[in-house]
N, CA, C and O atoms as a Tinker XYZ file with bonds, in Angstrom:
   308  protein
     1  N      0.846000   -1.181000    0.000000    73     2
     2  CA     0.000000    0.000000    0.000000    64     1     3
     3  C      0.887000    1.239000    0.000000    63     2     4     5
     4  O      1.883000    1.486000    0.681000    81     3
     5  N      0.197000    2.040000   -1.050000    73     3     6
     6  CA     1.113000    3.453000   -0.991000    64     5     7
     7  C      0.398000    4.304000   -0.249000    63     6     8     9
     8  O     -0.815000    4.358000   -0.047000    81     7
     9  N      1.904000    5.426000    0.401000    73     7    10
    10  CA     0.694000    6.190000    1.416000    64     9    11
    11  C      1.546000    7.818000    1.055000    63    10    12    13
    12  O      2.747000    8.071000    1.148000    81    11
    13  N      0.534000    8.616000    0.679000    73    11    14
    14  CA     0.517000    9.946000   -0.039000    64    13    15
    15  C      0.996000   10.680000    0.788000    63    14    16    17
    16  O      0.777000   10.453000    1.978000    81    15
    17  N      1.777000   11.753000    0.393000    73    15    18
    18  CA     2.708000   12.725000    1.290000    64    17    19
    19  C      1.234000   13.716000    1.738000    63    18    20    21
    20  O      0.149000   13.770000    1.159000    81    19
    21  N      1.784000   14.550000    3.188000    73    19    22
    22  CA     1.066000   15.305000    3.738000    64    21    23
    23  C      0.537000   16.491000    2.839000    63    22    24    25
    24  O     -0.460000   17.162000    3.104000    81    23
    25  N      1.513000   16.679000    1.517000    73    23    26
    26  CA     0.595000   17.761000    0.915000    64    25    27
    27  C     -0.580000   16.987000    0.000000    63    26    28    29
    28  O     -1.731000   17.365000   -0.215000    81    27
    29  N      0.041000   15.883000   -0.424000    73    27    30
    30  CA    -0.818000   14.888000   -1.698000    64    29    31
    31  C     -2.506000   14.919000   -0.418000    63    30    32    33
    32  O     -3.660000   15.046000   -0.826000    81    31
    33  N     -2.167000   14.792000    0.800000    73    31    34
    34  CA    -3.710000   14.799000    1.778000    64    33    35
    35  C     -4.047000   16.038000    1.690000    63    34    36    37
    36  O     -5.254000   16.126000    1.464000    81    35
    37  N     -3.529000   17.044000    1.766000    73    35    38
    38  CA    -3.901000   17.942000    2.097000    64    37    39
    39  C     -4.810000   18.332000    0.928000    63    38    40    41
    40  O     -5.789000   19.035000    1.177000    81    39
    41  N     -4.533000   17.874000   -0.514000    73    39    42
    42  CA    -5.065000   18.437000   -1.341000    64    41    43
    43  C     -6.234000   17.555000   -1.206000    63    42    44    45
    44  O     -7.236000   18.265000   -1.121000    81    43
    45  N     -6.521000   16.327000   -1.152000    73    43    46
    46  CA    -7.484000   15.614000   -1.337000    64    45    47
    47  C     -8.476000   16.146000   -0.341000    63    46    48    49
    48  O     -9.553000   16.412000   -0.875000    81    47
    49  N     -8.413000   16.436000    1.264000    73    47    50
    50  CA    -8.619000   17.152000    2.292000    64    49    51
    51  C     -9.539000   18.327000    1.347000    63    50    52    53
    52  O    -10.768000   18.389000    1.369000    81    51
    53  N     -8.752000   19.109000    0.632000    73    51    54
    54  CA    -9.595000   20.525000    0.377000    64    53    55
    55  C    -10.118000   20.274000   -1.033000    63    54    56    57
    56  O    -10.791000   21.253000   -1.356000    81    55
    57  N    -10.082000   19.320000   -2.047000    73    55    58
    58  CA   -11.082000   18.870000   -3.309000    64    57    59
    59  C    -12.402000   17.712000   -2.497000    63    58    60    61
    60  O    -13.473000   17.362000   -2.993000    81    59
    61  N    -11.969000   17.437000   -1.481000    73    59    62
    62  CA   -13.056000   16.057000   -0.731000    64    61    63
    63  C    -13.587000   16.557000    0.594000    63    62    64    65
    64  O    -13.613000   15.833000    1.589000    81    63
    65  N    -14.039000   17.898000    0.588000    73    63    66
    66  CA   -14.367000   18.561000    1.910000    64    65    67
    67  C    -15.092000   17.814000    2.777000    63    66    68    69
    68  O    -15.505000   16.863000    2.114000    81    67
    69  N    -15.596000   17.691000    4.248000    73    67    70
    70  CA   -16.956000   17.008000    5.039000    64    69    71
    71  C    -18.120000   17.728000    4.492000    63    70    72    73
    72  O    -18.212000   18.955000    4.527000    81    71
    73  N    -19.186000   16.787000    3.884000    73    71    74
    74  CA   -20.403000   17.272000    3.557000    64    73    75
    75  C    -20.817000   17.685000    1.977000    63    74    76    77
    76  O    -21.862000   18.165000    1.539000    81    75
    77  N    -19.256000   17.203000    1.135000    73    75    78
    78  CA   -19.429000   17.208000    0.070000    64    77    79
    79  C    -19.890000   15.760000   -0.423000    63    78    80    81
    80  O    -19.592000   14.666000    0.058000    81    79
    81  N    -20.904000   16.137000   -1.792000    73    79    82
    82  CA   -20.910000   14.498000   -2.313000    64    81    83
    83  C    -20.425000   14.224000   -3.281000    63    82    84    85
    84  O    -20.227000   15.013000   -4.205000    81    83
    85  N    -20.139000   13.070000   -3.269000    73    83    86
    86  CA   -19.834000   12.172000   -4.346000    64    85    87
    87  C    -20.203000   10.997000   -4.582000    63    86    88    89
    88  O    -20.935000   10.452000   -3.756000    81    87
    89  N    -19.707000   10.136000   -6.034000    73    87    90
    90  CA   -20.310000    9.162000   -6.691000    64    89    91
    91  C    -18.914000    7.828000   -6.638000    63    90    92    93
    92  O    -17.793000    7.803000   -7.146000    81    91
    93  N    -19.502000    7.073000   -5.968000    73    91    94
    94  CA   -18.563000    5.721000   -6.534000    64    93    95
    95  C    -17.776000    5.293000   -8.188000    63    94    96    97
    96  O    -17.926000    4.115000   -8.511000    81    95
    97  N    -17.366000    5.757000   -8.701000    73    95    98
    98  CA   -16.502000    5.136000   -9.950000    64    97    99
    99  C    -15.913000    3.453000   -9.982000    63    98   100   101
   100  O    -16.282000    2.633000  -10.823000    81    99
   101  N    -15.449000    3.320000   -9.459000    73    99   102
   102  CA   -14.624000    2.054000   -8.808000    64   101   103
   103  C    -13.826000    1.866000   -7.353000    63   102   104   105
   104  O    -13.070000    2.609000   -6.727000    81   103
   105  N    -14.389000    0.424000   -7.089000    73   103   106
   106  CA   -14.110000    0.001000   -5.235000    64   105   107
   107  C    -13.754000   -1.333000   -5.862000    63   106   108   109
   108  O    -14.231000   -1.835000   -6.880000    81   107
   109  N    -12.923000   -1.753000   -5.140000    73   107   110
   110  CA   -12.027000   -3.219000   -5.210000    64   109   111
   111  C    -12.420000   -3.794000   -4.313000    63   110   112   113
   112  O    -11.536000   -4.262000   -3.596000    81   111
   113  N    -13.475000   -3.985000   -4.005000    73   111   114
   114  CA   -13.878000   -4.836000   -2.083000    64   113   115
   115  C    -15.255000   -5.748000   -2.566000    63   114   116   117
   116  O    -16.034000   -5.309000   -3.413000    81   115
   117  N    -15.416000   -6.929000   -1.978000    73   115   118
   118  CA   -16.688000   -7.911000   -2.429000    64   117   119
   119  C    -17.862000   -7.323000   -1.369000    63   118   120   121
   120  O    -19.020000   -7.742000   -1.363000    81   119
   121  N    -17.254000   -6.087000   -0.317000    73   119   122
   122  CA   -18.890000   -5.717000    0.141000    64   121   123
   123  C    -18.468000   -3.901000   -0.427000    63   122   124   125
   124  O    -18.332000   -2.964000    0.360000    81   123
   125  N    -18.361000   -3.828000   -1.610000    73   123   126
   126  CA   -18.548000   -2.560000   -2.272000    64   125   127
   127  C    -19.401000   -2.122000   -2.335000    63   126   128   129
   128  O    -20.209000   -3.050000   -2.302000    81   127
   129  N    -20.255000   -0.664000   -2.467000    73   127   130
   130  CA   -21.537000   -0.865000   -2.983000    64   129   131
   131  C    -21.260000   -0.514000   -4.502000    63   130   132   133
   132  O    -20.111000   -0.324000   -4.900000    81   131
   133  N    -22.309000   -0.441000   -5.289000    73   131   134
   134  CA   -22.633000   -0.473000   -6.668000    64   133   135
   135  C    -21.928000    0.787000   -7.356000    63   134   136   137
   136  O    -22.054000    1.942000   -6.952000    81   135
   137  N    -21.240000    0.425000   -8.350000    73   135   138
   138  CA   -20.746000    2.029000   -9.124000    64   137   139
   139  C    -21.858000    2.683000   -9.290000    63   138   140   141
   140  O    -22.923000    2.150000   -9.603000    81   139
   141  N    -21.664000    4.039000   -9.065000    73   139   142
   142  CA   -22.813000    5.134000   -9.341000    64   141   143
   143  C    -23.654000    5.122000   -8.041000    63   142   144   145
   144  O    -24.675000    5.807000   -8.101000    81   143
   145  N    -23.370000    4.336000   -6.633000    73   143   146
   146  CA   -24.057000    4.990000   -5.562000    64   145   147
   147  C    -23.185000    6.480000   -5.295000    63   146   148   149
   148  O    -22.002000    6.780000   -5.456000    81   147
   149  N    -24.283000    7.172000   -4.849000    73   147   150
   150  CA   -23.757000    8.382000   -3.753000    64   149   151
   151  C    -23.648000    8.653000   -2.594000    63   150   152   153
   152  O    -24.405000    8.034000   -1.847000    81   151
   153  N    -23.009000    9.329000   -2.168000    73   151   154
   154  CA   -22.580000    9.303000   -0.802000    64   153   155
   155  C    -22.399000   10.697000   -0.408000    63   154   156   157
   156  O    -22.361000   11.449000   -1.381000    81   155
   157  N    -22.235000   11.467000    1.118000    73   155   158
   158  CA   -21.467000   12.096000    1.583000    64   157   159
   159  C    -20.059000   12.061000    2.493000    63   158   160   161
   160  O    -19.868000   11.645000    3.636000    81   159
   161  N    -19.459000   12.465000    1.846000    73   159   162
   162  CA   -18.194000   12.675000    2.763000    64   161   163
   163  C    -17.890000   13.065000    4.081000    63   162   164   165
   164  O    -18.028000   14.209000    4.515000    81   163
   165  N    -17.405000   11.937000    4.810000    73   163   166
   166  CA   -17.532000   12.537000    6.735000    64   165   167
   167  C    -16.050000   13.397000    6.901000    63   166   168   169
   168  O    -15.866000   14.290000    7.728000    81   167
   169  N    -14.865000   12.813000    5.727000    73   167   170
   170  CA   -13.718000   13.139000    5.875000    64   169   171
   171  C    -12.582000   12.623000    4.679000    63   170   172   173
   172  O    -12.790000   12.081000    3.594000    81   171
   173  N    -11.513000   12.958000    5.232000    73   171   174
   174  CA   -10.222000   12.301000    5.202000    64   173   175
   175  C     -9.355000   11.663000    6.287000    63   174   176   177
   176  O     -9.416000   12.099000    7.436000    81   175
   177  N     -8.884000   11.067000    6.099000    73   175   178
   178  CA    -7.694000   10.379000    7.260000    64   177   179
   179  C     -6.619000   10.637000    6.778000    63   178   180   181
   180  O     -6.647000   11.105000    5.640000    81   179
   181  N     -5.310000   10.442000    7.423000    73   179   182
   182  CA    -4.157000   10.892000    7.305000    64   181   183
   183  C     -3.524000    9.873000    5.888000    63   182   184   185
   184  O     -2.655000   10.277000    5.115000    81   183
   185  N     -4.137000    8.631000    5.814000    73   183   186
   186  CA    -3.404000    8.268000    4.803000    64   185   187
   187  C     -4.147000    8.408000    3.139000    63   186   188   189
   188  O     -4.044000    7.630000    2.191000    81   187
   189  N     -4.777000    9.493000    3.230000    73   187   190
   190  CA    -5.602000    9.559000    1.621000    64   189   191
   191  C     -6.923000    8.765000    1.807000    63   190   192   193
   192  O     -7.370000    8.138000    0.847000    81   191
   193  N     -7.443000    8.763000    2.774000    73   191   194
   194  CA    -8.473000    7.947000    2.063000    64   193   195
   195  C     -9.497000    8.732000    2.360000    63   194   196   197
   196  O     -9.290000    9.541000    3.264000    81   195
   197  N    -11.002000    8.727000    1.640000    73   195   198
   198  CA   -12.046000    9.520000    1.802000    64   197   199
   199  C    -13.163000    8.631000    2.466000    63   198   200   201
   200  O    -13.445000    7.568000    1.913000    81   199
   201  N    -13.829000    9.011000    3.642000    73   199   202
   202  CA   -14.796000    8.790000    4.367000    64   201   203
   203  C    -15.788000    8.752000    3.765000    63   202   204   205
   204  O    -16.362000    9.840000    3.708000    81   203
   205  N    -16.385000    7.738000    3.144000    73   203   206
   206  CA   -18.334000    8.431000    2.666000    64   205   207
   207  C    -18.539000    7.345000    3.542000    63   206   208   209
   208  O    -17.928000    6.313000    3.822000    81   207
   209  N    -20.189000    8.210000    4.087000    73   207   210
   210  CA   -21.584000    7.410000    4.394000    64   209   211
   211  C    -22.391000    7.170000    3.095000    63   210   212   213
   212  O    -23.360000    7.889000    2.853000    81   211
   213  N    -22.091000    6.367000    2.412000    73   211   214
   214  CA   -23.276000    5.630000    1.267000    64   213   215
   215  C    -24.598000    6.116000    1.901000    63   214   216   217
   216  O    -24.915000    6.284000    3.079000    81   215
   217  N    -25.171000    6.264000    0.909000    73   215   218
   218  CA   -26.564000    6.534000    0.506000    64   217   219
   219  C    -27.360000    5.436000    0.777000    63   218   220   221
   220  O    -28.390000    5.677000    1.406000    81   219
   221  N    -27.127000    4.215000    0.438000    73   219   222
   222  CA   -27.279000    2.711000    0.130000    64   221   223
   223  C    -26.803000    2.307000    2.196000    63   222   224   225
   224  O    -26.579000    1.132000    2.487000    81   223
   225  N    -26.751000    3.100000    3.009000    73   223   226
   226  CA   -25.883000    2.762000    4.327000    64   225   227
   227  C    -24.302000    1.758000    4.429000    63   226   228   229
   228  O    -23.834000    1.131000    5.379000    81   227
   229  N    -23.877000    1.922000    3.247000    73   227   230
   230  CA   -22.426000    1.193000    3.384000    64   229   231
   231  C    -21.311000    2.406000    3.832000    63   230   232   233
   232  O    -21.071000    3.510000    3.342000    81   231
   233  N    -20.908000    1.880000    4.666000    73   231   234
   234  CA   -19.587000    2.967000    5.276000    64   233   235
   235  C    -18.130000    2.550000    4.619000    63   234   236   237
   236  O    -17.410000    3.548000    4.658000    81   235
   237  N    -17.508000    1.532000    4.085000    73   235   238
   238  CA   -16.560000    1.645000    3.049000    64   237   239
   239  C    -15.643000    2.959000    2.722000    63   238   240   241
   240  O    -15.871000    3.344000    1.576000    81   239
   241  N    -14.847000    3.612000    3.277000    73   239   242
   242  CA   -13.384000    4.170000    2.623000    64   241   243
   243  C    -13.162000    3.929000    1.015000    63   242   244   245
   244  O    -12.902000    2.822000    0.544000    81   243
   245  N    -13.268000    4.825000    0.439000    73   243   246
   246  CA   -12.540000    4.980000   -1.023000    64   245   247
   247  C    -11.402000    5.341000   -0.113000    63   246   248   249
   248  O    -11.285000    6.258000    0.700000    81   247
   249  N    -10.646000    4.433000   -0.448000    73   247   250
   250  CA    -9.123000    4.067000   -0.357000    64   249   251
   251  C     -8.193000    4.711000   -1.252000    63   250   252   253
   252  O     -8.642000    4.856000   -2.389000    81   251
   253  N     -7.086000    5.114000   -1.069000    73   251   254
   254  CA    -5.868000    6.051000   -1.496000    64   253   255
   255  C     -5.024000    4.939000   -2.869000    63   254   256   257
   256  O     -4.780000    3.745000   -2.697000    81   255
   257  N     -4.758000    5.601000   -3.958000    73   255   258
   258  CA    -4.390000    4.623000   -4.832000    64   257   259
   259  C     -5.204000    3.213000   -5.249000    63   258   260   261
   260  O     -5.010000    2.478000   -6.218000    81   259
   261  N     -5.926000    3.135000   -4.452000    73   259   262
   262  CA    -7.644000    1.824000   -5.264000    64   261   263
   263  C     -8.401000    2.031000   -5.828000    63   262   264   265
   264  O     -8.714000    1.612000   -6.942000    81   263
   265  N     -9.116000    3.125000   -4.796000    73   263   266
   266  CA   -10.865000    3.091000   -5.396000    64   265   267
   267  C    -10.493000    4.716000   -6.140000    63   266   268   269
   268  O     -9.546000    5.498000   -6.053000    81   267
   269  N    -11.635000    4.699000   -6.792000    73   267   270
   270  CA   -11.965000    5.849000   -7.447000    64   269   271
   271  C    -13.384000    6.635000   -6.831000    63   270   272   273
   272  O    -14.146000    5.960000   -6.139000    81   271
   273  N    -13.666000    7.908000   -7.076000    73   271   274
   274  CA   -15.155000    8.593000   -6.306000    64   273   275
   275  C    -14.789000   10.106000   -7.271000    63   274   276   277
   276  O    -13.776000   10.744000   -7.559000    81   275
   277  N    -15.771000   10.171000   -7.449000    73   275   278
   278  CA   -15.794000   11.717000   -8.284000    64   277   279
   279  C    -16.606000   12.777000   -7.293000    63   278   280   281
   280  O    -17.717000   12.506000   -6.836000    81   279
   281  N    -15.983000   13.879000   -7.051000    73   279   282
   282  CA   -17.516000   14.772000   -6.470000    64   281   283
   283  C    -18.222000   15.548000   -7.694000    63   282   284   285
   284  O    -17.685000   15.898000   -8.745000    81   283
   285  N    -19.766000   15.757000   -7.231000    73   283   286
   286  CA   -20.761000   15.699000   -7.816000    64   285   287
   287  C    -21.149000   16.924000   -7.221000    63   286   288   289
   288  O    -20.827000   17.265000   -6.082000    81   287
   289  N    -21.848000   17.584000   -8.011000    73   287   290
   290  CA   -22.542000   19.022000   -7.867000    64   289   291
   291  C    -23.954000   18.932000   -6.338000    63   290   292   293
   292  O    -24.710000   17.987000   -6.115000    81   291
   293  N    -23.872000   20.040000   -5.693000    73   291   294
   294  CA   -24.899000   19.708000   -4.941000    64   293   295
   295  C    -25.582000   20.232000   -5.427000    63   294   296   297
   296  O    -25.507000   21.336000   -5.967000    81   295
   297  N    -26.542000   19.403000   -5.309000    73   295   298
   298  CA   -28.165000   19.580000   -5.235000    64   297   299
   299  C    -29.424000   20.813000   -4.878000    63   298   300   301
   300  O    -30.084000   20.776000   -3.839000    81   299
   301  N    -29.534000   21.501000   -5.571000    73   299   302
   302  CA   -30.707000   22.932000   -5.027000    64   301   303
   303  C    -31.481000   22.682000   -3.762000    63   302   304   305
   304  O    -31.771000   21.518000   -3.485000    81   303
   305  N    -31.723000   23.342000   -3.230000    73   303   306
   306  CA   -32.431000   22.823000   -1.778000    64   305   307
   307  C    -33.471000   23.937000   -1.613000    63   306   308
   308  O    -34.228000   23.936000   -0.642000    81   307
């Protein structure tokens, strides 16, 4: 496992804010949920990885160098 220098987080940190959403692209895990669920973001952790709460209730890490997640425009309210 590769683990991203403090600025490589930092950037992911400020493109993957808490409370932003995004969309699954690709997860490497047999309890993944489905490409194209959405989620919000609780965070980052120190080694790159992004926090979503699935939509679908799966808590799963998009993982640093694995998975893929795009953020997605919010929604009008």
């Amino acid at each position: 496992m590769m683990f991203p220098s403090k600025e490589t987080v930092e950037a992911i940190r400020s493109r993957f804010p808490k409370g932003c959403r995004v969309e699954l692209v690709r997860m490497e895990d047999a309890q993944a949920p489905p490409v194209g669920t959405k989620g919000t973001v609780q965070g980052v952790d120190d080694a790159g990885s992004i926090l979503v709460q699935w939509d679908n209730g799966c808590g799963l890490n998009v993982v640093y160098g694995a998975d893929i997640c795009r953020r997605i425009p919010e929604s009008p309210a």
